[in-house]
XYZ file of C-alpha atoms in Angstrom:
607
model
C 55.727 -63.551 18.664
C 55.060 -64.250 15.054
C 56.550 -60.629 14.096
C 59.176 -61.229 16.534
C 60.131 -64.697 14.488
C 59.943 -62.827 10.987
C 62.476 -60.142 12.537
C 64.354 -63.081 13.269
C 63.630 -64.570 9.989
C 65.505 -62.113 8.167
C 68.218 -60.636 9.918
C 69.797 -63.530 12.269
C 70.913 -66.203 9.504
C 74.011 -64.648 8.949
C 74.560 -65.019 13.118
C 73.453 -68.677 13.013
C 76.848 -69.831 14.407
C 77.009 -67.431 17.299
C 73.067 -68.410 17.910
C 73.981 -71.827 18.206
C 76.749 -71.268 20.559
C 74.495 -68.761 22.656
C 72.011 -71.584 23.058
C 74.238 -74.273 23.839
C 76.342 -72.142 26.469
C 72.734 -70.925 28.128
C 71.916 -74.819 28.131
C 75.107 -75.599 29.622
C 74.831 -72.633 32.204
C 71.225 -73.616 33.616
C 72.124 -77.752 33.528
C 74.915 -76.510 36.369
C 72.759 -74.018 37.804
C 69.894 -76.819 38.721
C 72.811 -79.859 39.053
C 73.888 -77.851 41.955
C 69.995 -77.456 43.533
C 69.277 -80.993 42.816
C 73.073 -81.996 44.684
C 71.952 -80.096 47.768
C 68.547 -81.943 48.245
C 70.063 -85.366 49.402
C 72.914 -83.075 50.847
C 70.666 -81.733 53.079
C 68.499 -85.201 53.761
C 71.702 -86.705 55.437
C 73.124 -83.879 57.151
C 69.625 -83.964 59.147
C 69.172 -87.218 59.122
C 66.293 -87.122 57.639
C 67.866 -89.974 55.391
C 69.683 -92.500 55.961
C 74.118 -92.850 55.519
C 74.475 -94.702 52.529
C 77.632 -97.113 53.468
C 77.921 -98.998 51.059
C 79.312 -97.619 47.588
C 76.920 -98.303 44.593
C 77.491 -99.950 41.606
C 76.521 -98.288 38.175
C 76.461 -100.259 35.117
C 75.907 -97.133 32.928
C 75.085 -93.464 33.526
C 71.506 -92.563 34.574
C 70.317 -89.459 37.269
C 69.520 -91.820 40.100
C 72.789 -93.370 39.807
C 74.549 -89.862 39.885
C 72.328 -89.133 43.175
C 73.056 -92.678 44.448
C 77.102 -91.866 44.183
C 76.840 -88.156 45.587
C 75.048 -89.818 48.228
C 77.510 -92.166 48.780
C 79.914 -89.284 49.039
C 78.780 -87.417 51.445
C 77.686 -90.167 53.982
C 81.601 -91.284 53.744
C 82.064 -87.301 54.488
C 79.950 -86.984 57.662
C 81.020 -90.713 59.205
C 85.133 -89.738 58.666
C 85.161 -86.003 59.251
C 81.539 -85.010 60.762
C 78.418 -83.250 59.724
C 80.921 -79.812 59.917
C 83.375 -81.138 57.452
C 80.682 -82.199 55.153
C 78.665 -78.595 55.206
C 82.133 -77.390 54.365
C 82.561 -80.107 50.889
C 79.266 -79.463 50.211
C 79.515 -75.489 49.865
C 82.928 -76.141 47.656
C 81.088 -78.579 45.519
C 77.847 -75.391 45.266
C 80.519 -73.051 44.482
C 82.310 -74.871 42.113
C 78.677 -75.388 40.115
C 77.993 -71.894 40.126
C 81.454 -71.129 38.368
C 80.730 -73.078 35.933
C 77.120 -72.118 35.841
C 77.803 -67.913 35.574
C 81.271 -68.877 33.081
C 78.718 -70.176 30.542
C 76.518 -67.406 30.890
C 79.201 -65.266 30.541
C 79.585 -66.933 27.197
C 76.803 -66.749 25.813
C 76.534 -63.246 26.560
C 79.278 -62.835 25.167
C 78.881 -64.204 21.601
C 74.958 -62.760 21.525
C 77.143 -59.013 21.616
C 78.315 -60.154 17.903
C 74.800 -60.772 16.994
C 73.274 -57.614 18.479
C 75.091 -55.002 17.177
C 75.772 -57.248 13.817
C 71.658 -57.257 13.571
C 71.402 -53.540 14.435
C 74.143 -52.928 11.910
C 72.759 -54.407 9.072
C 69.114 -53.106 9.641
C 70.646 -49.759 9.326
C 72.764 -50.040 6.531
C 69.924 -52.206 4.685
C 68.103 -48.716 5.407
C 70.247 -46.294 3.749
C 70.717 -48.576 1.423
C 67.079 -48.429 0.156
C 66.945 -44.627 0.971
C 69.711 -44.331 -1.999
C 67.861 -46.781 -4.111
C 64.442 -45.508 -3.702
C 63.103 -43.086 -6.684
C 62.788 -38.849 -5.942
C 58.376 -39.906 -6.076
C 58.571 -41.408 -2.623
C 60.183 -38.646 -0.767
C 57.816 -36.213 -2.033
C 55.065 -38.745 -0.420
C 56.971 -38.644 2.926
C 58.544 -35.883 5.462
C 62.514 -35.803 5.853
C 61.724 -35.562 9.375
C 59.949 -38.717 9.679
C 62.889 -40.469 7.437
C 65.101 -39.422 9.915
C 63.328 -40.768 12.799
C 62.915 -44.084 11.533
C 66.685 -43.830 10.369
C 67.359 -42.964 14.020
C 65.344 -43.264 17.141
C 63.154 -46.398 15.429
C 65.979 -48.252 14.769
C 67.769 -47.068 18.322
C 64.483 -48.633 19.698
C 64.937 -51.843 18.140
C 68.302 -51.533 19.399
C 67.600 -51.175 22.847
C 64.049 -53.487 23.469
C 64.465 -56.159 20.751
C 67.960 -57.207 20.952
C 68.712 -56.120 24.392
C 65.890 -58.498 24.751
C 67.211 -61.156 22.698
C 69.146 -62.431 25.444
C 66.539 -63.165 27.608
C 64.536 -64.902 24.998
C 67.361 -66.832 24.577
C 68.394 -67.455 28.159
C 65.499 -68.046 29.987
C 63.268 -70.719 27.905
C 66.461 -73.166 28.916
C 66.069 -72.214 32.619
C 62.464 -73.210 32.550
C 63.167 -75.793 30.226
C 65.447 -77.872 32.562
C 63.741 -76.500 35.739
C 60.510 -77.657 34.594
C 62.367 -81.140 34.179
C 63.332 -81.567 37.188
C 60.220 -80.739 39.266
C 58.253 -83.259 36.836
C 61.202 -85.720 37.714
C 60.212 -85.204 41.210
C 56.601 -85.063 41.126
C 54.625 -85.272 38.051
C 50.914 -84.658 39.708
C 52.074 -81.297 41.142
C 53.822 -79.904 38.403
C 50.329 -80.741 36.607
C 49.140 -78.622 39.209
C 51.348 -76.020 38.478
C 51.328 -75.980 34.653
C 47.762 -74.694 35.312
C 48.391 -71.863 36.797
C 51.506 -70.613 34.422
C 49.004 -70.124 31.270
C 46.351 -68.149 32.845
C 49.335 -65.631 34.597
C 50.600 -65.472 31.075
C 47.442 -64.930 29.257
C 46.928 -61.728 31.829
C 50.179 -60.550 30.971
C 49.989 -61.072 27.108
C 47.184 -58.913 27.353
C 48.717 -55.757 28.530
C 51.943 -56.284 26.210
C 49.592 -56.330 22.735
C 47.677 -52.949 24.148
C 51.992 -51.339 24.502
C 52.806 -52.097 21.005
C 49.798 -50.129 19.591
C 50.589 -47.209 22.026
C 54.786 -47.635 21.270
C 53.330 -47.136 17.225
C 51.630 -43.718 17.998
C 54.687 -42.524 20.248
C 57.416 -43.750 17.127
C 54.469 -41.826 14.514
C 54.348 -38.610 16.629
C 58.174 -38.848 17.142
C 58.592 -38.515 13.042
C 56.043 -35.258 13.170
C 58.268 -33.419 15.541
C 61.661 -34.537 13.758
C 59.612 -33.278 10.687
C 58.866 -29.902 12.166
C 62.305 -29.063 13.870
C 63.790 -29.896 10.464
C 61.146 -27.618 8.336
C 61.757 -25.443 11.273
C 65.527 -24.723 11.082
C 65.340 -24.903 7.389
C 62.983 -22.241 7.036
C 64.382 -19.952 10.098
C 64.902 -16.853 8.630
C 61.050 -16.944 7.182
C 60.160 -17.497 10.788
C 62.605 -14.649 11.792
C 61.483 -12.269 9.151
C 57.547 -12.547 9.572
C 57.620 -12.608 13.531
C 56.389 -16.151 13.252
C 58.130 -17.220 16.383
C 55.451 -17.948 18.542
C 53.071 -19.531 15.711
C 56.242 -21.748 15.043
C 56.337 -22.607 18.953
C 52.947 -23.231 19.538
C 53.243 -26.201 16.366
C 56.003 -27.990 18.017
C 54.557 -27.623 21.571
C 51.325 -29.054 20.105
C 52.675 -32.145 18.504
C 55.441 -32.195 21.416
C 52.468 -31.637 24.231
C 50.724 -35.263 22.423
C 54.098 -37.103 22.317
C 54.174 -36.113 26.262
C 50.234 -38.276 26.878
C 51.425 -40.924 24.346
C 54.639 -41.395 26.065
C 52.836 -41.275 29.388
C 50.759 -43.872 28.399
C 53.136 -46.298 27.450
C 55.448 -46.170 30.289
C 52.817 -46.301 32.503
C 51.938 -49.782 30.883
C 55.681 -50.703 30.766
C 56.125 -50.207 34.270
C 53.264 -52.276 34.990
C 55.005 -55.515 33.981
C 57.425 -55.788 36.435
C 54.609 -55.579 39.740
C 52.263 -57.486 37.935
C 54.700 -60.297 37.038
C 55.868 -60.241 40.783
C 51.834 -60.334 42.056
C 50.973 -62.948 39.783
C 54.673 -64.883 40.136
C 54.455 -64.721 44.440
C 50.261 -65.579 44.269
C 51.384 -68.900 42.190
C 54.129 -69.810 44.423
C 51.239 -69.453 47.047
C 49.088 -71.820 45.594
C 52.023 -74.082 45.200
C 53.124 -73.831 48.625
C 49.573 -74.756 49.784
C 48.918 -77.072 47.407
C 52.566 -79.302 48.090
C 52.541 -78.606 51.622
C 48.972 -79.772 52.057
C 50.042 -83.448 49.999
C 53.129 -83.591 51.955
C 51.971 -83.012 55.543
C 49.139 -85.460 54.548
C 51.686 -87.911 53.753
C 49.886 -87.637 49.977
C 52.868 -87.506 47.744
C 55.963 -89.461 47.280
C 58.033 -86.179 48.038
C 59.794 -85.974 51.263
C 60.299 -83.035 53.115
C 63.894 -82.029 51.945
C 62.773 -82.739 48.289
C 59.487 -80.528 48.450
C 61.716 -77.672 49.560
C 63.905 -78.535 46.631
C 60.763 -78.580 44.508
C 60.120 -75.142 45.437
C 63.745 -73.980 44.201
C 62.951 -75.260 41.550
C 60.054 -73.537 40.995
C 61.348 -69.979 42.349
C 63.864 -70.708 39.632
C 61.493 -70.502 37.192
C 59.492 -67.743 38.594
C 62.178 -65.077 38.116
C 63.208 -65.890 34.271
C 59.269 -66.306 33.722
C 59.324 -62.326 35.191
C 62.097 -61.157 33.299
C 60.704 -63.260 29.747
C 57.410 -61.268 30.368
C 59.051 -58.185 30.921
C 60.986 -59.280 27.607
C 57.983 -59.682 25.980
C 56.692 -56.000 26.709
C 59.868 -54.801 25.172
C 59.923 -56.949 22.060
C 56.165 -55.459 21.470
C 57.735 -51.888 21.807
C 60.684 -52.772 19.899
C 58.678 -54.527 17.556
C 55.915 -51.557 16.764
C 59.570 -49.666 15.705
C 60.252 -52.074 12.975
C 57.015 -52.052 11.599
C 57.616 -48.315 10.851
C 61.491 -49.250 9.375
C 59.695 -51.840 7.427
C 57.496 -48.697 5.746
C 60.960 -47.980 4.307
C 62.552 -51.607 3.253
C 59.168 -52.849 2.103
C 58.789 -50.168 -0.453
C 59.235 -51.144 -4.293
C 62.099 -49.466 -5.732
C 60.694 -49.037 -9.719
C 62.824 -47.557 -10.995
C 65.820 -50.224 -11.768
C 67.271 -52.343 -14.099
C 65.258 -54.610 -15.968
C 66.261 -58.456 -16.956
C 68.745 -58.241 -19.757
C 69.785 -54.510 -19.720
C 72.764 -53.561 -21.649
C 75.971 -51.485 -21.292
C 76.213 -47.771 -22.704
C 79.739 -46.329 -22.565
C 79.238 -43.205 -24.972
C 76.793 -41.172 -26.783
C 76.945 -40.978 -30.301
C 74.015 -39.608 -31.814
C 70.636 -38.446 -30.853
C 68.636 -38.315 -27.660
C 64.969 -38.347 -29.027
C 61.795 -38.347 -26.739
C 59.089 -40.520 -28.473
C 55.268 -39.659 -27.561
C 56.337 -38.884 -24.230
C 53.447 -38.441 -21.272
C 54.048 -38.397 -17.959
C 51.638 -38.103 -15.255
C 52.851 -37.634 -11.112
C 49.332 -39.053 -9.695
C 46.157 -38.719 -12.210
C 46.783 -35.432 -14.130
C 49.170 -35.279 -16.661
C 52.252 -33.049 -16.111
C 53.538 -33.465 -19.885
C 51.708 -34.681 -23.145
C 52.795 -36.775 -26.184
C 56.589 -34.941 -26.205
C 58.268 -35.368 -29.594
C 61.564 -34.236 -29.337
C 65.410 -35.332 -31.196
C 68.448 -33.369 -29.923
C 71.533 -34.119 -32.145
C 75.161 -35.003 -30.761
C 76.317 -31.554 -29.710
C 73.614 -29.175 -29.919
C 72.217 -27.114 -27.240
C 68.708 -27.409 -26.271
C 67.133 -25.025 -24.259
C 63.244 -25.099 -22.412
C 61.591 -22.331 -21.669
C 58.024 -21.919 -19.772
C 56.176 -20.098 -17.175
C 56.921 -22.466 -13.720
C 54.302 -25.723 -14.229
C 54.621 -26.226 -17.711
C 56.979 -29.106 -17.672
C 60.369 -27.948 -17.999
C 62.274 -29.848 -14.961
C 60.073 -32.921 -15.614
C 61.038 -33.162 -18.879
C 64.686 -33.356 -18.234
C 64.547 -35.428 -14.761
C 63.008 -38.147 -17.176
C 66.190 -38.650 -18.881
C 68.297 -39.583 -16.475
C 65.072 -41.902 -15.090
C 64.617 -40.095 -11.759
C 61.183 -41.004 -13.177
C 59.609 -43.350 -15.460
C 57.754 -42.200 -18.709
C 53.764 -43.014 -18.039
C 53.650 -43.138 -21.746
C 55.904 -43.331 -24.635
C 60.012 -43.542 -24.672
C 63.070 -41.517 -24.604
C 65.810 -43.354 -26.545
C 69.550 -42.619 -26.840
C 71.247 -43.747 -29.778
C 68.243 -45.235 -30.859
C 68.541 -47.074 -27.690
C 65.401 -47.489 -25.192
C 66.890 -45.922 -21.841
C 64.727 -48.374 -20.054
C 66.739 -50.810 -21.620
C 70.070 -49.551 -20.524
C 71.988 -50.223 -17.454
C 70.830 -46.886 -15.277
C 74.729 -46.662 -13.717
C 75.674 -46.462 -17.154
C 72.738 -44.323 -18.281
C 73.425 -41.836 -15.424
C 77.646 -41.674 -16.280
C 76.238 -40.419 -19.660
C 75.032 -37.060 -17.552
C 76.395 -34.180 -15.459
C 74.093 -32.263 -13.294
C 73.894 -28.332 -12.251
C 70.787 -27.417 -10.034
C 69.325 -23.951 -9.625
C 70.109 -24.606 -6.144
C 73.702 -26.086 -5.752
C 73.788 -29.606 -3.672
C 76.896 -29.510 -1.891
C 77.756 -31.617 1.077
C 79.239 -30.777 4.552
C 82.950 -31.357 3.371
C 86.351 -30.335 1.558
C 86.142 -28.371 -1.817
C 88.522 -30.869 -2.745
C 85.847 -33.804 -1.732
C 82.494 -31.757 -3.132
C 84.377 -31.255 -6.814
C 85.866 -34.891 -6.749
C 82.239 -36.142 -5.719
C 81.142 -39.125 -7.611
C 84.616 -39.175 -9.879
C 87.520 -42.154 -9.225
C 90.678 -41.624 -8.676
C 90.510 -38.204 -9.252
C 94.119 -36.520 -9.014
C 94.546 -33.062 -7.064
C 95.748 -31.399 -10.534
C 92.915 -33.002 -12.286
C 90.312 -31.467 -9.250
C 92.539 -27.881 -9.562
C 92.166 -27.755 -13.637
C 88.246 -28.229 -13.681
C 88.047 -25.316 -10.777
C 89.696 -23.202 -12.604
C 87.874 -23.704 -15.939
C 84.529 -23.282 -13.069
C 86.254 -19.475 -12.055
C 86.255 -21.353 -9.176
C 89.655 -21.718 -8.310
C 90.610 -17.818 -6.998
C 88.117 -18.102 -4.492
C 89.202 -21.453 -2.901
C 92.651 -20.850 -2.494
C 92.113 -17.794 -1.030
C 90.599 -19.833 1.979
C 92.326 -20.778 4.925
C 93.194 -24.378 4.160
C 92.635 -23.742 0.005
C 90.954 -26.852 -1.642
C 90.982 -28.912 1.897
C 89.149 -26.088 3.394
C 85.413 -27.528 5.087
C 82.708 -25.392 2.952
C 80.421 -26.370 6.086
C 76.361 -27.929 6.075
C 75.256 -27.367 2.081
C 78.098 -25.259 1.731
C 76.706 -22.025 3.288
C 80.253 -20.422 4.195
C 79.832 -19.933 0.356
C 77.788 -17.376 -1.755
C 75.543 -18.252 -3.888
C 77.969 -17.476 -7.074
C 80.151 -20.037 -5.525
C 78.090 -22.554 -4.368
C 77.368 -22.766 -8.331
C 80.598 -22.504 -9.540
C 81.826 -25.631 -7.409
C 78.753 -27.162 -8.512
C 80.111 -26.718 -12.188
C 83.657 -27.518 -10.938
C 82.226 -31.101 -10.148
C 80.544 -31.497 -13.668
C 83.394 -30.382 -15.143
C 85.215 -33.133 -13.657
C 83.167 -35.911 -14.256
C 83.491 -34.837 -18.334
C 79.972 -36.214 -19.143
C 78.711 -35.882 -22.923
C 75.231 -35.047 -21.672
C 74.873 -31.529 -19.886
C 71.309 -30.853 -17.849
C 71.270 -27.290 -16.546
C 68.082 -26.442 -14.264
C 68.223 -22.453 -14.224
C 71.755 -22.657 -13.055
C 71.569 -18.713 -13.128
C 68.514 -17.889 -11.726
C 69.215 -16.940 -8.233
C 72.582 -14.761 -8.965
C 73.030 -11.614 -8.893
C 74.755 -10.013 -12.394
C 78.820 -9.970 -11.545
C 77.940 -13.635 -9.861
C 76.020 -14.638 -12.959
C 78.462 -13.289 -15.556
C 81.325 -15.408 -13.628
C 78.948 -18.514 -13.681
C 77.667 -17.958 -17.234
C 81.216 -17.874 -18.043
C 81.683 -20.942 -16.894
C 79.093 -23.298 -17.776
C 80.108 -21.650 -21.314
C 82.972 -23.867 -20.800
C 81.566 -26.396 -19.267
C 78.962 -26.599 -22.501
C 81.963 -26.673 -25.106
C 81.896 -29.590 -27.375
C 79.000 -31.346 -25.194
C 75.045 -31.896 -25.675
C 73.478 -29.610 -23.256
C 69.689 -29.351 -21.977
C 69.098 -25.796 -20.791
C 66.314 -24.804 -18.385
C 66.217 -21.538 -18.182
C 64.042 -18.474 -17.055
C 66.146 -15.413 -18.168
C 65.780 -15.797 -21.949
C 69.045 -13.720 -22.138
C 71.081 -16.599 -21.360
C 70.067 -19.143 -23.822
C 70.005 -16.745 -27.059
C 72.537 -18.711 -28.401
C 71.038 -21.854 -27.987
C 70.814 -24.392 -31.530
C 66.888 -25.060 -30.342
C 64.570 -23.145 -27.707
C 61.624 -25.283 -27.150
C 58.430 -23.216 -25.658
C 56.638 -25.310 -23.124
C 52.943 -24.601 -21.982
C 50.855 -27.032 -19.750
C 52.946 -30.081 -20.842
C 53.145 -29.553 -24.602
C 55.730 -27.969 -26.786
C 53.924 -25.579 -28.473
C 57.300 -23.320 -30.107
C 60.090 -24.803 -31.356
C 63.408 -22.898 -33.261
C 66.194 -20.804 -32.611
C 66.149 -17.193 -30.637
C 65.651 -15.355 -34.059
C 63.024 -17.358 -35.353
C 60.875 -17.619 -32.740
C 60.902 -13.984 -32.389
C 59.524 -14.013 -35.618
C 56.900 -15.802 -34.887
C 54.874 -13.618 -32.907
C 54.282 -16.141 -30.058
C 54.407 -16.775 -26.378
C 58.452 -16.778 -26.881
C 57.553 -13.354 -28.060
C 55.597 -12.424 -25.270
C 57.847 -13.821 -22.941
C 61.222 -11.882 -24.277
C 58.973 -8.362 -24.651
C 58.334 -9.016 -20.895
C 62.244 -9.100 -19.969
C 63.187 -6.403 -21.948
C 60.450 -4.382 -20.586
């Protein structure tokens, strides 16, 4: 319960109204529900004259219970002496129906306002979710499997969904049930609901039990779930490897693996699950048992101040308690399923985003100057992937790295837009600390183009426009074309509002890249970083690309990775990389000269 009340905690303050009202109309609801019981005790004392008429009408001074009995009383003997015992059965039913009205309309009601709280709670876990997803630096999804992401995104929070807040109500509901039930029956006998108060603990202790043994088992089950998202993901990813190798089966026989242990795990729990409702009804009919022998035995005995009519209404009472005390166990089990879900969403919103801005940052508009990396190590976990950098790159120049893969080339650039922090050292802009700047600002300075293109299941229109505001259709149609981008789109069926489909595979590779460019070119940054933007085309593709990142690089500062030496010849500096150090440094020409790994590297390619 005390993870239950820190779900709570955090996500129902912004619902307090429509909590308040929830509770109130449940109060309301169960104070008619057991006026109506209470009504029919007397009711049915007179009707069987088992009571005496009450003839004369009483007076009350001020409102109290026993004067509301004394007048209903009253009532009904007037009833049965004017219009017979017939006539009264008949008032007495209106007057039980007329209760219950008012007893299920409240319900109704506070049903009705826990729906905004629900889905408002289920809403706002999931968009505080992809929320941190976005905000989260690149290091912690190379610690964790899409797949697993996914699930938690998903089927955890669908299972919150479904056993907390479906749940909710009950919790909700049924303490005010009990709460005025339990009232009542110590109203009416004190000693036996003693009795009875010693029973309910040890029935809920047994049941306790069995709901902390489901949340464990509803952890493994959410775990495993994640390991076969994981693997279908990898799995369709990575199909035509498994197609081309004949790796079919050894793919099958991985998913039916993890797939075979979600089965046992899954088993497990609903066995357990299905255990609470029998168990609850054993334990709930064994204690109404007791009860029954217990009260019968004082009554029959003449041992307790409760008459005959009033110990059945006793036991009303108490069967009105029994079935909210089943369905608030059976709530229970559900909130410790539900509950084992969030722990594995809070995996996700507990995790420190470190990469933000600090107290105090500043604004950063333009780029003016230099870009100069200071002493610049980084390391990903203990070994260091680069090692005391010194770099400057001047307003307009074009830089270009070059390195067998593992030397350091894509680190070095991702550190400049911070999709990592430096371990030690500092890259400065303008003189500027990046650290220090606002990283919105930081990251308008830059325009991206991957060796793989990232484009997203939509429009060309939408994937060029991505990121950019208020981007005109002329101003989307002028950077495609400067891209070589724009013959291609317009000879599709709907031209720019054409769907390029799920990363944009009804596109080659050549034009996956130039829409890629087609979106830099749109967003006009002054800082280029190109990450082997060439590497995976074949020639015609890579002259019509190389053409246009030429024009994408005009006038701008541009950081060139590059693996084909043939397109950064032209390049103002080629820095050499090896294991994290620059160890060459100059243009095409000059490092020729030198006789060096450049050297070696360009004899290579030509050969």
């Amino acid at each position: 319960m005390k993870d239950l009340y820190g779900l709570l905690k955090r996500f129902v303050p912004p619902y307090k109204g429509k909590v308040i009202l929830n509770i109130l109309f449940n109060f309301l609801g169960a104070l008619f529900g057991a006026f109506s019981f209470a009504m029919l005790i007397p009711a049915l004392g007179i009707l069987f004259r088992t009571q005496e008429l009450v003839t004369e009408k009483p007076v009350l001074d001020s409102f109290s219970l026993d004067g509301a009995l004394e007048m209903f009383n009253y009532f009904i003997s007037q009833v049965v002496i004017a219009s017979g015992n017939e006539q009264a059965l008949i008032y007495i039913g209106l007057f039980i129906i007329i209760m219950v009205f008012l007893k299920v309309g409240f319900t109704y009601l506070a049903s009705f306002v826990m729906v905004y709280l629900r889905n408002g709670v289920v809403r706002d876990i999931r968009s505080q979710m992809y929320q941190k997803i976005l905000q989260l630096p690149l290091g912690f999804f190379s610690d964790e499997r899409k797949g697993d992401i996914i699930a938690r995104m998903t089927g955890d929070v669908q299972e919150v969904e479904n056993s907390v807040m479906n749940s909710l109500e009950m919790l909700f509901k049924n303490p005010a049930i009990i709460i005025i039930s339990l009232g009542a029956m110590v109203y009416m006998s004190w000693s036996l609901t003693l009795f009875v108060f010693v029973l309910l603990p040890v029935a809920g202790y047994i049941i306790g039990r069995v709901g902390k043994s489901l949340k464990k088992t509803s952890m493994k089950g959410q775990d495993k779930m994640g390991d076969i998202l994981s693997i279908t993901e990898e799995d369709i990813s990575g199909l035509r490897v498994i197609k081309a190798f004949n790796a079919e089966e050894k793919a099958y026989e991985r998913f039916d693996r993890e797939n075979e242990a979600y089965l046992h795990i899954m088993n497990k729990l609903m066995w357990r699950r299905f255990l609470a409702h029998p168990m609850s009804e054993l334990l709930g009919t064994t204690v109404i048992i007791i009860v029954l022998w217990y009260g019968g035995a004082l009554v029959l005995n003449n041992e307790s101040a409760l008459s005959a009519q009033a110990f059945i209404g006793y036991l009303v009472f108490f069967y009105n308690i029994i079935n909210p005390a089943k369905a608030f166990s059976t709530a229970l089990y559900s909130v410790e399923k539900g509950l084992a879900s969030m722990n594995r969403i809070d995996r996700i919103l507990s995790q420190e985003n470190t990469i933000n801005d600090k107290a105090g940052a500043q604004d950063k508009a333009s780029f003016d100057e230099t870009i100069e990396f200071r002493n610049v190590s980084f390391k990903y976990v203990n070994e260091k992937v680069l090692k005391k950098v010194n770099l400057t790159i001047h307003k307009g120049q074009t830089v270009a790295f070059v390195g067998k893969s593992g030397s350091g080339k894509t680190t070095l650039v991702d550190l400049l837009p911070r999709f990592w922090d430096v371990s030690e050292g500092s890259i400065l802009i303008d003189g500027k600390d990046i650290r220090d700047i606002k990283l919105h600002d930081l990251r308008n300075l830059m325009g991206n183009v991957n060796q793989e293109p990232i484009l997203f299941n939509d429009t060309f229109y939408n994937n060029i426009a991505f990121g950019v505001e208020n981007a005109t259709e002329e101003d989307v149609i002028n950077a495609a074309k400067i891209a070589n981008a724009h013959e291609f789109i317009v000879a599709t069926e709907k031209g720019y509002h054409t769907n390029i489909g799920d990363r944009g595979d009804k596109l080659s590779g050549g034009q996956k890249q130039r829409v890629s460019i087609a979106r830099a070119i749109l967003k006009n940054p002054p800082i280029l970083i190109l990450d082997e933007a060439t590497s995976a085309l074949d020639t015609e593709s890579e002259s019509l690309v190389q053409e246009a990142l030429l024009n994408l690089m005009k006038n701008r500062t541009s950081l060139v990775i590059a693996h084909r030496l043939s397109t950064i010849k032209n390049a103002d500096v080629i820095c050499v990389l090896h294991k994290g150090e620059i160890i060459e440094m100059g243009t095409h020409e000059q490092l020729l000269e030198q006789k060096g790994r450049y050297h070696k590297l360009h004899q290579m390619q030509v050969f």
